[in-house]
Structure formats: C-alpha cells, structure tokens
Tab-separated table of C-alpha atoms and ligand atoms in Angstrom:
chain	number	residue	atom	x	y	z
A	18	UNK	CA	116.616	82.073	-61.924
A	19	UNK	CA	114.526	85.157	-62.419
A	20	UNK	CA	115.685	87.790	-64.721
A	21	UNK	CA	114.512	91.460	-64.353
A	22	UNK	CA	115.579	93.043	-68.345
A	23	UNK	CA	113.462	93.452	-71.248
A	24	UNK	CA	113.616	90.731	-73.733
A	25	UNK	CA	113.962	92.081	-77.151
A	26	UNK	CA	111.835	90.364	-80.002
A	27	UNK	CA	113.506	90.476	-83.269
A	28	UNK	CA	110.804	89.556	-85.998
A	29	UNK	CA	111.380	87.471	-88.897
A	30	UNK	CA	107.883	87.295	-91.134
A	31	UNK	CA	107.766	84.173	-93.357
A	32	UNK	CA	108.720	84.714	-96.691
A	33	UNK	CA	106.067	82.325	-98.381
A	34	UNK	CA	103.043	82.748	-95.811
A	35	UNK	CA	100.027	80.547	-96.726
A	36	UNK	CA	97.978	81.779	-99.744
A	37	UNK	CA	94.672	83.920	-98.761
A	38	UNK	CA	92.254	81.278	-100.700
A	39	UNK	CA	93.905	78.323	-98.722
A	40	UNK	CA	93.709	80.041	-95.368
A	41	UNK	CA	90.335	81.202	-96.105
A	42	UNK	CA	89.219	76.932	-96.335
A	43	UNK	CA	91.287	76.146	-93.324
A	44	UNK	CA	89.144	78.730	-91.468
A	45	UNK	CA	85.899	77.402	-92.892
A	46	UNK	CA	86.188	74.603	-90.722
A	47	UNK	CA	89.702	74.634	-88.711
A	48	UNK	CA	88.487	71.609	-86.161
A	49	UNK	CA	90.673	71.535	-83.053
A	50	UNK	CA	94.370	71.721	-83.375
A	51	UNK	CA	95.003	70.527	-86.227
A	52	UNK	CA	95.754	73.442	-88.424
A	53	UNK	CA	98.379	75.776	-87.823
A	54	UNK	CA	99.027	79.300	-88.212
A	55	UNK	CA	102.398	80.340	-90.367
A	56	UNK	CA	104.386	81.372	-87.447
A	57	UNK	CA	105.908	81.122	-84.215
A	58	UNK	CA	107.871	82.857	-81.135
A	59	UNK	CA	110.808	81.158	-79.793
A	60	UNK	CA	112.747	82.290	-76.860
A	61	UNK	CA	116.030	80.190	-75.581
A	62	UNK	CA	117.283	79.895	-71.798
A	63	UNK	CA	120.869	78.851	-70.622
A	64	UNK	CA	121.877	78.873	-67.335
A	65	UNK	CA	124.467	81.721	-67.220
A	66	UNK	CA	122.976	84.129	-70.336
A	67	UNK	CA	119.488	83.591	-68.882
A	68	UNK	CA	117.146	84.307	-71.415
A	69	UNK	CA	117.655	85.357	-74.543
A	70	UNK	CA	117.354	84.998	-79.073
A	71	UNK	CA	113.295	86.152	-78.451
A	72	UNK	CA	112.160	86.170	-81.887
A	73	UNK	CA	109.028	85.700	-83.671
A	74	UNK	CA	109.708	83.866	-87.356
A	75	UNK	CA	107.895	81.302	-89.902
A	76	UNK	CA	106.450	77.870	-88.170
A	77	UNK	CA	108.693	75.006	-88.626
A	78	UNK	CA	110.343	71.668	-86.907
A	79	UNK	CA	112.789	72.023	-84.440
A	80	UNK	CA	115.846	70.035	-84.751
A	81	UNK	CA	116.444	67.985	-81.785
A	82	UNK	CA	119.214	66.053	-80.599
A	83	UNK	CA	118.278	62.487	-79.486
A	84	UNK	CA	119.472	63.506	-76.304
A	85	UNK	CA	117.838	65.973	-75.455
A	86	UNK	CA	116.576	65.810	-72.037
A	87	UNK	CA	112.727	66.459	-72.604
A	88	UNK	CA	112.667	63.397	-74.971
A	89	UNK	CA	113.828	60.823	-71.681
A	90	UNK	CA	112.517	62.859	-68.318
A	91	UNK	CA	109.686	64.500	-69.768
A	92	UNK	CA	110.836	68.240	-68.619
A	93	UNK	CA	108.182	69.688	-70.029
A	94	UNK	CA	105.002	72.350	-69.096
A	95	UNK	CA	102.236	74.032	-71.253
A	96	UNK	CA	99.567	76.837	-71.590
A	97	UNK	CA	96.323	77.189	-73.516
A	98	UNK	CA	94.503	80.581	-74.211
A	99	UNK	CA	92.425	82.052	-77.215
A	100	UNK	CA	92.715	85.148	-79.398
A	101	UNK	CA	88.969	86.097	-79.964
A	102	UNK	CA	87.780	88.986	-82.652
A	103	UNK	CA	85.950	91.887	-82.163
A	104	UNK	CA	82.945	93.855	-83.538
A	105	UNK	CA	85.240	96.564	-84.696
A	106	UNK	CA	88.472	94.259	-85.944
A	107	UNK	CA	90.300	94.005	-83.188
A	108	UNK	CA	91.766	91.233	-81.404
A	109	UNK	CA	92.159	90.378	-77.807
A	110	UNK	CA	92.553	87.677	-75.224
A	111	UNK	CA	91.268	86.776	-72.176
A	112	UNK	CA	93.188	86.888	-68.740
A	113	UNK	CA	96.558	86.625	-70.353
A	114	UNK	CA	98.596	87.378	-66.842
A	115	UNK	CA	96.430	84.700	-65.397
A	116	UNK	CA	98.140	82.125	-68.127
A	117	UNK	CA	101.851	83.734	-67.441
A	118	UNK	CA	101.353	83.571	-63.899
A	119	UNK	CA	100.527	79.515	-64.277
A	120	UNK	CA	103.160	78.890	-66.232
A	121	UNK	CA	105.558	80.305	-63.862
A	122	UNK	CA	103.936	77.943	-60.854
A	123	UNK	CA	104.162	74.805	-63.383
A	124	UNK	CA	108.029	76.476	-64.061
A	125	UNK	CA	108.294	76.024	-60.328
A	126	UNK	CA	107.301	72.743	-60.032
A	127	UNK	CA	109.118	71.263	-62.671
A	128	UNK	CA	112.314	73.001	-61.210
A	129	UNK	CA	112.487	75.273	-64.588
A	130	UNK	CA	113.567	78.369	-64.530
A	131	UNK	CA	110.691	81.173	-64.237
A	132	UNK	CA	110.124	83.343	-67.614
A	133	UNK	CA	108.754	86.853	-67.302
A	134	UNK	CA	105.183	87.834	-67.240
A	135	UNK	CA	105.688	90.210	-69.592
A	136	UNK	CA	107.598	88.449	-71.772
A	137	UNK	CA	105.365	85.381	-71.929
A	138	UNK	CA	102.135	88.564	-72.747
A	139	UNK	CA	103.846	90.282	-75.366
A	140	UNK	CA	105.100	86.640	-76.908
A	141	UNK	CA	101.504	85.752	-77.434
A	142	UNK	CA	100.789	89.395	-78.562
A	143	UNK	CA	103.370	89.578	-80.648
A	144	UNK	CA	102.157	85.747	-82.301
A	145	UNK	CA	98.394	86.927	-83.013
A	146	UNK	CA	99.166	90.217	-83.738
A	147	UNK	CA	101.417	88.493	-86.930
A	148	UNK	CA	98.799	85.670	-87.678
A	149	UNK	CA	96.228	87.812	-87.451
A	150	UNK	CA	94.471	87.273	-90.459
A	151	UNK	CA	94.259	83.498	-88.876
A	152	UNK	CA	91.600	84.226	-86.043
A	153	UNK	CA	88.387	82.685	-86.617
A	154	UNK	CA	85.154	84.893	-87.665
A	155	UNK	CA	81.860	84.021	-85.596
A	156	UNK	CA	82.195	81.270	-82.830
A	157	UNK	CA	85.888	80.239	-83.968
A	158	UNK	CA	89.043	81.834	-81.709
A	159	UNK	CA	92.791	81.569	-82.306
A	160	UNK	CA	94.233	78.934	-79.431
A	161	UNK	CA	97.729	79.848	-78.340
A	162	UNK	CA	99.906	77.141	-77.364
A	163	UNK	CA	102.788	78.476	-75.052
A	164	UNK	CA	105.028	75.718	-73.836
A	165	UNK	CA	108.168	75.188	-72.502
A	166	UNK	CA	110.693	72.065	-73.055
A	167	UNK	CA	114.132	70.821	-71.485
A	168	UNK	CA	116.923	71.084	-74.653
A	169	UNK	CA	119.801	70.402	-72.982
A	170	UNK	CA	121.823	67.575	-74.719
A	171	UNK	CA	122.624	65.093	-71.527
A	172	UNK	CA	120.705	61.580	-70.068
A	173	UNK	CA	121.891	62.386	-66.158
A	174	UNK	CA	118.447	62.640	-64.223
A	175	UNK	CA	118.698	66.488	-63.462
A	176	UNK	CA	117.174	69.889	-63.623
A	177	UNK	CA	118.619	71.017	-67.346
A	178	UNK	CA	120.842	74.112	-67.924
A	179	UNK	CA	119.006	74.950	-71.179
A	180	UNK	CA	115.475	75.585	-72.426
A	181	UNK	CA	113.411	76.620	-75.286
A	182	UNK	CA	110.048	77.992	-75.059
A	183	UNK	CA	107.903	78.402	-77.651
A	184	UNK	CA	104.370	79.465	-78.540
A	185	UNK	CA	102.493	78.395	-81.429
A	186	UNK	CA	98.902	78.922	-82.592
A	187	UNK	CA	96.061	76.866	-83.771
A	188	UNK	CA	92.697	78.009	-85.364
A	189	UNK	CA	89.865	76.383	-83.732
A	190	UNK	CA	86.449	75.998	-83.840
A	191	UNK	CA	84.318	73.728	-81.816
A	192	UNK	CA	86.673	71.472	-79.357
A	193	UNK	CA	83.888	68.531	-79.393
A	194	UNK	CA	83.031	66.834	-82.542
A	195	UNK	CA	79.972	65.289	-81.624
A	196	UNK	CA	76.773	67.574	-82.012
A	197	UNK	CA	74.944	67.577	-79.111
A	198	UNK	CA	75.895	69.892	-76.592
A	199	UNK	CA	75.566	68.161	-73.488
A	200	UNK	CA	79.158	65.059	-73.203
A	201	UNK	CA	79.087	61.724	-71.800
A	202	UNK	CA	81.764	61.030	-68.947
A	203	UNK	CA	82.919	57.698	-67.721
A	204	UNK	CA	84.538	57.939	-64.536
A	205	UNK	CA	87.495	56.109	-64.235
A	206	UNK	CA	88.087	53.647	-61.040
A	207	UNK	CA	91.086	52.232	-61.785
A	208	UNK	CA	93.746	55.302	-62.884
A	209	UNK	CA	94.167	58.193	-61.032
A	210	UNK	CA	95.669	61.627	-63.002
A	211	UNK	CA	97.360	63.093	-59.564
A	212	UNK	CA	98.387	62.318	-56.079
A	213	UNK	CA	98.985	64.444	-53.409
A	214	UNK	CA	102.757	66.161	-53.800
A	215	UNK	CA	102.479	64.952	-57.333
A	216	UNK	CA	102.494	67.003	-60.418
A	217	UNK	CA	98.320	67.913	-60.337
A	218	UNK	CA	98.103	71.646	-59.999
A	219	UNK	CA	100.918	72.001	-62.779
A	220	UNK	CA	99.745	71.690	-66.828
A	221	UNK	CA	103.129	69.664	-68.018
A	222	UNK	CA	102.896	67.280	-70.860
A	223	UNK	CA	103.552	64.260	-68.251
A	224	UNK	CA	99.920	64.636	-66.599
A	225	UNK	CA	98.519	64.012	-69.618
A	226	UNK	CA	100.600	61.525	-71.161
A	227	UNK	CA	99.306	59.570	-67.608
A	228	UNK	CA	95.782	60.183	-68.445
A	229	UNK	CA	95.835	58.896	-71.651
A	230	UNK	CA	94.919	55.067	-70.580
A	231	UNK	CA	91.736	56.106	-68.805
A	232	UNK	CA	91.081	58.437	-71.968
A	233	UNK	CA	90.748	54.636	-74.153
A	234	UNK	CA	88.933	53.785	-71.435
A	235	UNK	CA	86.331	56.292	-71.526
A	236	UNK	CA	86.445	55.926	-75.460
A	237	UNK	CA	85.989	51.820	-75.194
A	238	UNK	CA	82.504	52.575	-73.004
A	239	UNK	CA	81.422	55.148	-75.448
A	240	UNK	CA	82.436	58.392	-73.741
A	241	UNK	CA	83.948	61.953	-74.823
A	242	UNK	CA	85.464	62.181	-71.394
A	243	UNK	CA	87.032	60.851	-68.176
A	244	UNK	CA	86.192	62.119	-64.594
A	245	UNK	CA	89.116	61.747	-62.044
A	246	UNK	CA	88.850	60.737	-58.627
A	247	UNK	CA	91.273	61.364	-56.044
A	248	UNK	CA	94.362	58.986	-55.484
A	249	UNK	CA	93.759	58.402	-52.200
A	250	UNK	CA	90.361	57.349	-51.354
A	251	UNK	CA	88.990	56.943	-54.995
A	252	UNK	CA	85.781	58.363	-53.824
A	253	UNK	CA	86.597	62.543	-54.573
A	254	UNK	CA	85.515	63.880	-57.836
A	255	UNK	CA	88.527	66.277	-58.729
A	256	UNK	CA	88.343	66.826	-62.359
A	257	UNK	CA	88.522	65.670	-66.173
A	258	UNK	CA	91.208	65.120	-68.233
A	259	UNK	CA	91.443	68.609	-69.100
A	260	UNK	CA	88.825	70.494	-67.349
A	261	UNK	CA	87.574	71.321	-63.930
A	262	UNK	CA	83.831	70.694	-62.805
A	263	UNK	CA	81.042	72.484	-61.185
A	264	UNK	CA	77.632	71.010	-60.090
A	265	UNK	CA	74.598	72.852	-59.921
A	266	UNK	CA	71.572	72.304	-57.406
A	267	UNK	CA	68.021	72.769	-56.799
A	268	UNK	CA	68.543	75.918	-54.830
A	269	UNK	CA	70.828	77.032	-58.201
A	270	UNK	CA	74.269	76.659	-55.470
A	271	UNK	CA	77.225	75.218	-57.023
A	272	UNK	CA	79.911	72.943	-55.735
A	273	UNK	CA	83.247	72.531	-57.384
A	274	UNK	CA	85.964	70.864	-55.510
A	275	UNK	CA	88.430	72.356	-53.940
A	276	UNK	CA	92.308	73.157	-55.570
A	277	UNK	CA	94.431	70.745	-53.440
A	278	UNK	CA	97.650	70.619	-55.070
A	279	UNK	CA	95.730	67.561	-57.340
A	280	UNK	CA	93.962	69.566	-59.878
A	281	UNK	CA	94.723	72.249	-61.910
A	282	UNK	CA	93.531	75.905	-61.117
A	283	UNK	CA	91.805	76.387	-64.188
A	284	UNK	CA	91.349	80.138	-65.314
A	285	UNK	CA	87.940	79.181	-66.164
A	286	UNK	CA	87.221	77.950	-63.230
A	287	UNK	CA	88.196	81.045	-61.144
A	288	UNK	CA	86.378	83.169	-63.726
A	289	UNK	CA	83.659	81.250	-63.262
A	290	UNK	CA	83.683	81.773	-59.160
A	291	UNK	CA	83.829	85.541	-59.466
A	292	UNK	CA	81.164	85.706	-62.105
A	293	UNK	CA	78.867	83.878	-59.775
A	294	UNK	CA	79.248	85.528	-57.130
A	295	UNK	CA	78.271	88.786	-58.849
A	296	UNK	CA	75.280	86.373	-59.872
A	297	UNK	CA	74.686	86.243	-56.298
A	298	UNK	CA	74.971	82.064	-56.933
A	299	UNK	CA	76.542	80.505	-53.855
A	300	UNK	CA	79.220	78.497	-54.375
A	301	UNK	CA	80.939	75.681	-52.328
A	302	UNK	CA	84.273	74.913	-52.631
A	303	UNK	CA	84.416	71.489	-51.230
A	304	UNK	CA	84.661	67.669	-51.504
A	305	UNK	CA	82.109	66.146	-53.553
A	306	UNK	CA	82.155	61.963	-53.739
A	307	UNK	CA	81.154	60.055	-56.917
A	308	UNK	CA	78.179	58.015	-54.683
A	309	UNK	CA	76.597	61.630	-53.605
A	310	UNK	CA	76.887	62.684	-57.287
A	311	UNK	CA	74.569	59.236	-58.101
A	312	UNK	CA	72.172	59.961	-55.170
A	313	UNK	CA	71.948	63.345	-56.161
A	314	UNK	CA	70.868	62.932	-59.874
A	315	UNK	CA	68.112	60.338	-58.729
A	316	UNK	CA	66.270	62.535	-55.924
A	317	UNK	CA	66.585	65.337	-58.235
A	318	UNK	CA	68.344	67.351	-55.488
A	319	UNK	CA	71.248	68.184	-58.633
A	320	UNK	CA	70.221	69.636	-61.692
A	321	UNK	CA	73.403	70.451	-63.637
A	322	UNK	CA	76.751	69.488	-63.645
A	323	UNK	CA	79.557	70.800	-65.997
A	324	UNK	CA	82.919	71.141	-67.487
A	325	UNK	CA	84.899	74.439	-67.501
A	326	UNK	CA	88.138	75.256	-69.341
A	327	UNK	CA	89.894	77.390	-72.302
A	328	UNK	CA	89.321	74.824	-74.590
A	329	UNK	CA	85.377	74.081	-74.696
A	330	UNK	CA	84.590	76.872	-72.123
A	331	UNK	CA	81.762	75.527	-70.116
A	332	UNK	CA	80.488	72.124	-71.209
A	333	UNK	CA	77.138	70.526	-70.082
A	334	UNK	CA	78.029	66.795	-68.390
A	335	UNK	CA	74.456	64.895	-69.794
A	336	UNK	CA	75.406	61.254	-68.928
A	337	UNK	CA	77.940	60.016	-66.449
A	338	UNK	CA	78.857	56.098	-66.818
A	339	UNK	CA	80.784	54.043	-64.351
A	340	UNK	CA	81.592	50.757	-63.488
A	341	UNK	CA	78.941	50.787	-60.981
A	342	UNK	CA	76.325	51.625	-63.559
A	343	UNK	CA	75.218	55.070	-65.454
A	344	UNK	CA	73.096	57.805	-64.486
A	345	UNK	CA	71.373	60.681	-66.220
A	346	UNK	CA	72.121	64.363	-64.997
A	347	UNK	CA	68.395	66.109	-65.075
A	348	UNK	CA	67.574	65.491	-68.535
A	349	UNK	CA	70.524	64.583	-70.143
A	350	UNK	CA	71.019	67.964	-72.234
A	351	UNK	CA	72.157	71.291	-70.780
A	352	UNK	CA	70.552	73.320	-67.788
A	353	UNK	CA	69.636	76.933	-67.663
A	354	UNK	CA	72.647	78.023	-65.240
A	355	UNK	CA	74.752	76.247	-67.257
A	356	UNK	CA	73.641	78.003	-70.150
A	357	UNK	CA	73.499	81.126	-68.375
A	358	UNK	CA	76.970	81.035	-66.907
A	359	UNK	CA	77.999	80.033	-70.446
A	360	UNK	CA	76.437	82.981	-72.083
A	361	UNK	CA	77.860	85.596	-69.575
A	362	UNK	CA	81.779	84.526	-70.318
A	363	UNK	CA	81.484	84.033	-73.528
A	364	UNK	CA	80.109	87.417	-73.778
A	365	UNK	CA	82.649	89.112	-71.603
A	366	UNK	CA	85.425	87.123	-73.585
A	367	UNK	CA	84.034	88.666	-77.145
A	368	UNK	CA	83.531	92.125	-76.001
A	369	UNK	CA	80.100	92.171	-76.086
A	370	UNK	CA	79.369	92.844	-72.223
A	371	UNK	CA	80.517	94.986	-69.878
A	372	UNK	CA	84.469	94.039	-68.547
A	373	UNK	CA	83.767	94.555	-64.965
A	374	UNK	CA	86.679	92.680	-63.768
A	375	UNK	CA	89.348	94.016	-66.160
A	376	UNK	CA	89.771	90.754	-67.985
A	377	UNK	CA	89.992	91.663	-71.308
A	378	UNK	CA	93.128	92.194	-73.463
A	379	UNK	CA	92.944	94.173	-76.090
A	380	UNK	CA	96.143	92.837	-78.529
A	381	UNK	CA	95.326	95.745	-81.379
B	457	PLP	C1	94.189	73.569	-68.608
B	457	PLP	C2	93.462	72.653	-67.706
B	457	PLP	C3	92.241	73.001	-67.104
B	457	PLP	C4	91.482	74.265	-67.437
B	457	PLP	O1	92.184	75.433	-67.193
B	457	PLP	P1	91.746	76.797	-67.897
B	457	PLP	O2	92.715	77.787	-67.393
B	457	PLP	O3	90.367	77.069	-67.453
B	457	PLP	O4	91.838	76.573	-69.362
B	457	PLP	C5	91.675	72.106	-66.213
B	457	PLP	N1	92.262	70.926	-65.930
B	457	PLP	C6	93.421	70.550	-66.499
B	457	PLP	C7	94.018	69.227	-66.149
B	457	PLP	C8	94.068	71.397	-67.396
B	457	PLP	O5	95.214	71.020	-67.966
C-alpha cells in the first residue's frame, strides 16, 4: 500500500479568483470555517496505479456517485493545521510532519491506504502558498483541512479500491464565539466518544458524527463543550469533543490523561508536554476521575484546567456542569499557567520566539 515515487502536482489557478475588495471583508471577520479560500489540492488513489492526478486547481463540488462507499460506511479520516503570517510576509505552519504522520496512523486504522509524508507537506504547501493572499493578518491563521474519503462506487462492506484526498482551506479567526475567554463544559454521563479497540486515537469523520448527541446535550445545559469519560468505567476524564485536557495544580504540576488508544494524540498536546518540561513544570500522564476533578476545585488543591488543540490552541475550562451538579475551576476565568503556556506556543507558532524544537515551517 505504500508507494515510494514523487507525486507530481500539476497546477491549475482559478480563472475567476475572488475579487481583492470581497476577500478583503471575508478576512475582516472570517469566523470559523465558514469561508473558503478559492482553491484546492486533490490527489486520487486506485488500487493498482497507486496514487496519482496530484493537482492543485479552483475550489468546487465534487461529483459523487450515490454509491460511493464513504456516503454508506463512513470510510473517511481528517487533519486540521494552520498557516500563520509572519513579521516579514512569510508564511509557515506548525509541525506539519506531525499532521502527515497522523493521518497515516488514522490511514491505518481505517484500513486506507497510507499517503506519503511528503506528499501530504508539499499538498498543504502547495494550497497556502496559492491562497496566500487568504491568511489572516493579526490573531487570524489559514486552517487547512486535509482529508481523505472512500470513492469507490460499490455497497459490499469492504476496504475500497479507490480514494480521493483532498485538502481545502478555511480563514479563521477566533474558534469560540462567545467573548469571554474562559468555556463552560458539561460532562456527558450518558455517551461515550471511544471504547477501547474502537476508533479513539484516529481523527475520522465517524468519531465525531458519534459525538454529536452529547454536543446538543452540552448545548441544552448551556455549554460550549462536552468532556468525555471513558467507556468503560464512566469515571476517566479522557477528552472533549475535539480537544485534549490538562489540569493545573497548586504546586503548578499538570495532569493530562494518558493516550490509550481512546483519545486522540493531539499535536497540541505533545507540544504542550515538551514545552513544559523546558518550563521545568512536571507533568503527569495519568488517570484523572471526574469525582477527584470536583474535590479538587473545592479544596483549592487545582487551580486550572484547560483545553488544547489546533483549533482554539489552549482554552481556559471556567465552569464544568454535570448531572451531579456544577463546579467552578479557581475563579472561573483563566489562570496564569494557562496563560503562560498559551503565550509561549502561540509565540513559537508566529515566529516571534526562539524555535528550539525545530517546529516551525517556513512555506515561503
Ligand atoms: C484534532 C483533535 C484533537 C487535537 O489535536 P491537535 O493535533 O492538537 O489539533 C484532540 N481531540 C480530538 C478528538 C481531535 O479530533
């Protein structure tokens, strides 16, 4: 299934790209995923030609047979990464081989076939590198949508023979809408997002679309977010709906809980190990249960818990709500490590600290 060649790109600019002035409002206030950038890469897979017909063109629907396996057994995986701007007009991304890598494990899992790492980097290059007149000034980034979907035309319940995989992008602003910086989770009792040998430590469209039910939930009791717990005991905190999470003590050690096979290795996440460890923070990589989580806000013993991922980068959690009641994290806003840890990605991610760790990808 592997495939050792170069793919060759041919490029196709669109021949009636958005006007400037139109663009130029998008970017004003772009919102999360909701506005699109004029083009796309495409790659196809067959079994037999492997892959092959790389080529970046203009943005449009894909005609789909009604057959078409992804449409009946969900075949189906995903990436998320962002194109930032730098001080002196250049573009780059963050931990691209990290996202390739990923994809290739979720490939795995899904019993797709495995694309190559460079070909999934210089797809994404190639995609900002055209749209680049799309990235975001100031706190904004371009979000890159790789993804990868069964085509082939047949309802038997196998592996398919053919694939497409695609990568779009999306400028973005802010992921949350509300204001304040610090979210409200509700922690859901009754769903779980991923058992053990299930489909957890792979992004594929059919985790989410699993999720979405304890996502009302959270919505119907007035929160931004769900918290998982494990599928087995329903006592483990494992993650959100998109996101992984750290909590932060007295001492300033973090927990997070540990990658299983049920949640997803988030890039963040591991960036966000490393990065305290240089911060001489001690971290924990270990169970954590819902009714510790309680005790622990009320003696005061944890000060900060948050979310991490591509999407909203680190999150404060301010107010967690259950069906056992609600509690308040500290004092309901963000904490200085969270801000701290915050401050020293987001830096690293823009260019404006030192790259110690050889994160950063310069695109141009
Ligand atoms: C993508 C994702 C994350 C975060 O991963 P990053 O690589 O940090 O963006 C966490 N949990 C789930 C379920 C995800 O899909």
């Amino acid at each position: 299934m592997s495939q050792t060649l170069p793919i060759e790109f041919a490029q196709h600019p669109h021949p009636a790209p958005t006007a400037p002035e139109k663009r130029a409002a998008i970017l004003r206030d772009p919102g999360f995923g909701r506005a699109f950038t004029d083009h796309m890469v495409t790659i196809r897979y067959s079994e037999g030609k492997g892959w092959h017909d790389a080529k970046v063109g203009p943005r449009e629907p894909i005609p789909m047979d009604p057959a078409s396996a992804v449409l009946h057994y969900s075949q189906e995986i995903f990436e998320g990464l962002k194109a930032y701007r730098t001080a002196n007009g250049g573009a780059v991304m963050f931990r691209p081989e990290e996202n390739a890598r990923r994809f290739n494990k979720s490939a795995e899992r899904l019993a797709m076939p495995s694309l190559p790492e460079a070909a999934f980097v210089e797809a994404v290059d190639r995609l900002v590198t055209i749209d680049r007149d799309w990235i975001p000034e100031g706190e904004g980034s371009l979000y890159l949508r790789p993804f990868m979907f069964a085509t082939e035309v047949f309802l038997g319940v196998k592996p398919s023979s053919e694939y497409l995989f695609i990568v779009i992008a999306s400028p973005v602003g802010s992921y949350f809408k509300s204001k304040d910086s610090a979210v409200s989770v509700w922690v859901e009792q009754e769903f779980t997002r991923a058992a053990p040998g299930g489909t957890g430590a792979a992004k594929c469209g059919g985790n989410y679309a699993a999720s979405l039910q304890a996502q009302m939930d959270a919505y119907k009791h007035g929160c931004e977010q769900v918290v998982f717990l494990d599928a087995v005991e329903r006592r483990w905190i494992e993650e959100l709906g998109g996101m992984n999470i750290f909590f932060v003590f007295d001492d300033s050690s973090m927990v997070t809980p540990p990658l299983g096979g049920t949640i997803l290795p988030g890039i963040t996440r591991a960036s966000i190990l490393t990065l305290a460890k240089d911060m001489k923070i001690a971290v924990r990589e270990e169970p954590y249960a819902l009714d510790q989580w309680r005790a622990d806000a009320a003696s005061g013993r944890l000060r900060e818990t948050f979310a991490c991922g591509t999407a909203a980068v680190l999150t404060p959690i301010g107010t967690v709500k259950s069906r056992d009641g609600d509690f308040v994290i500290g004092n309901g806003g963000s904490g200085a490590q969270t801000e701290k840890l915050k401050a020293t990605l987001i830096d690293i991610q823009r260019c404006r600290a030192k790259d110690t760790h050889g994160w950063v990808h310069k695109v141009f």
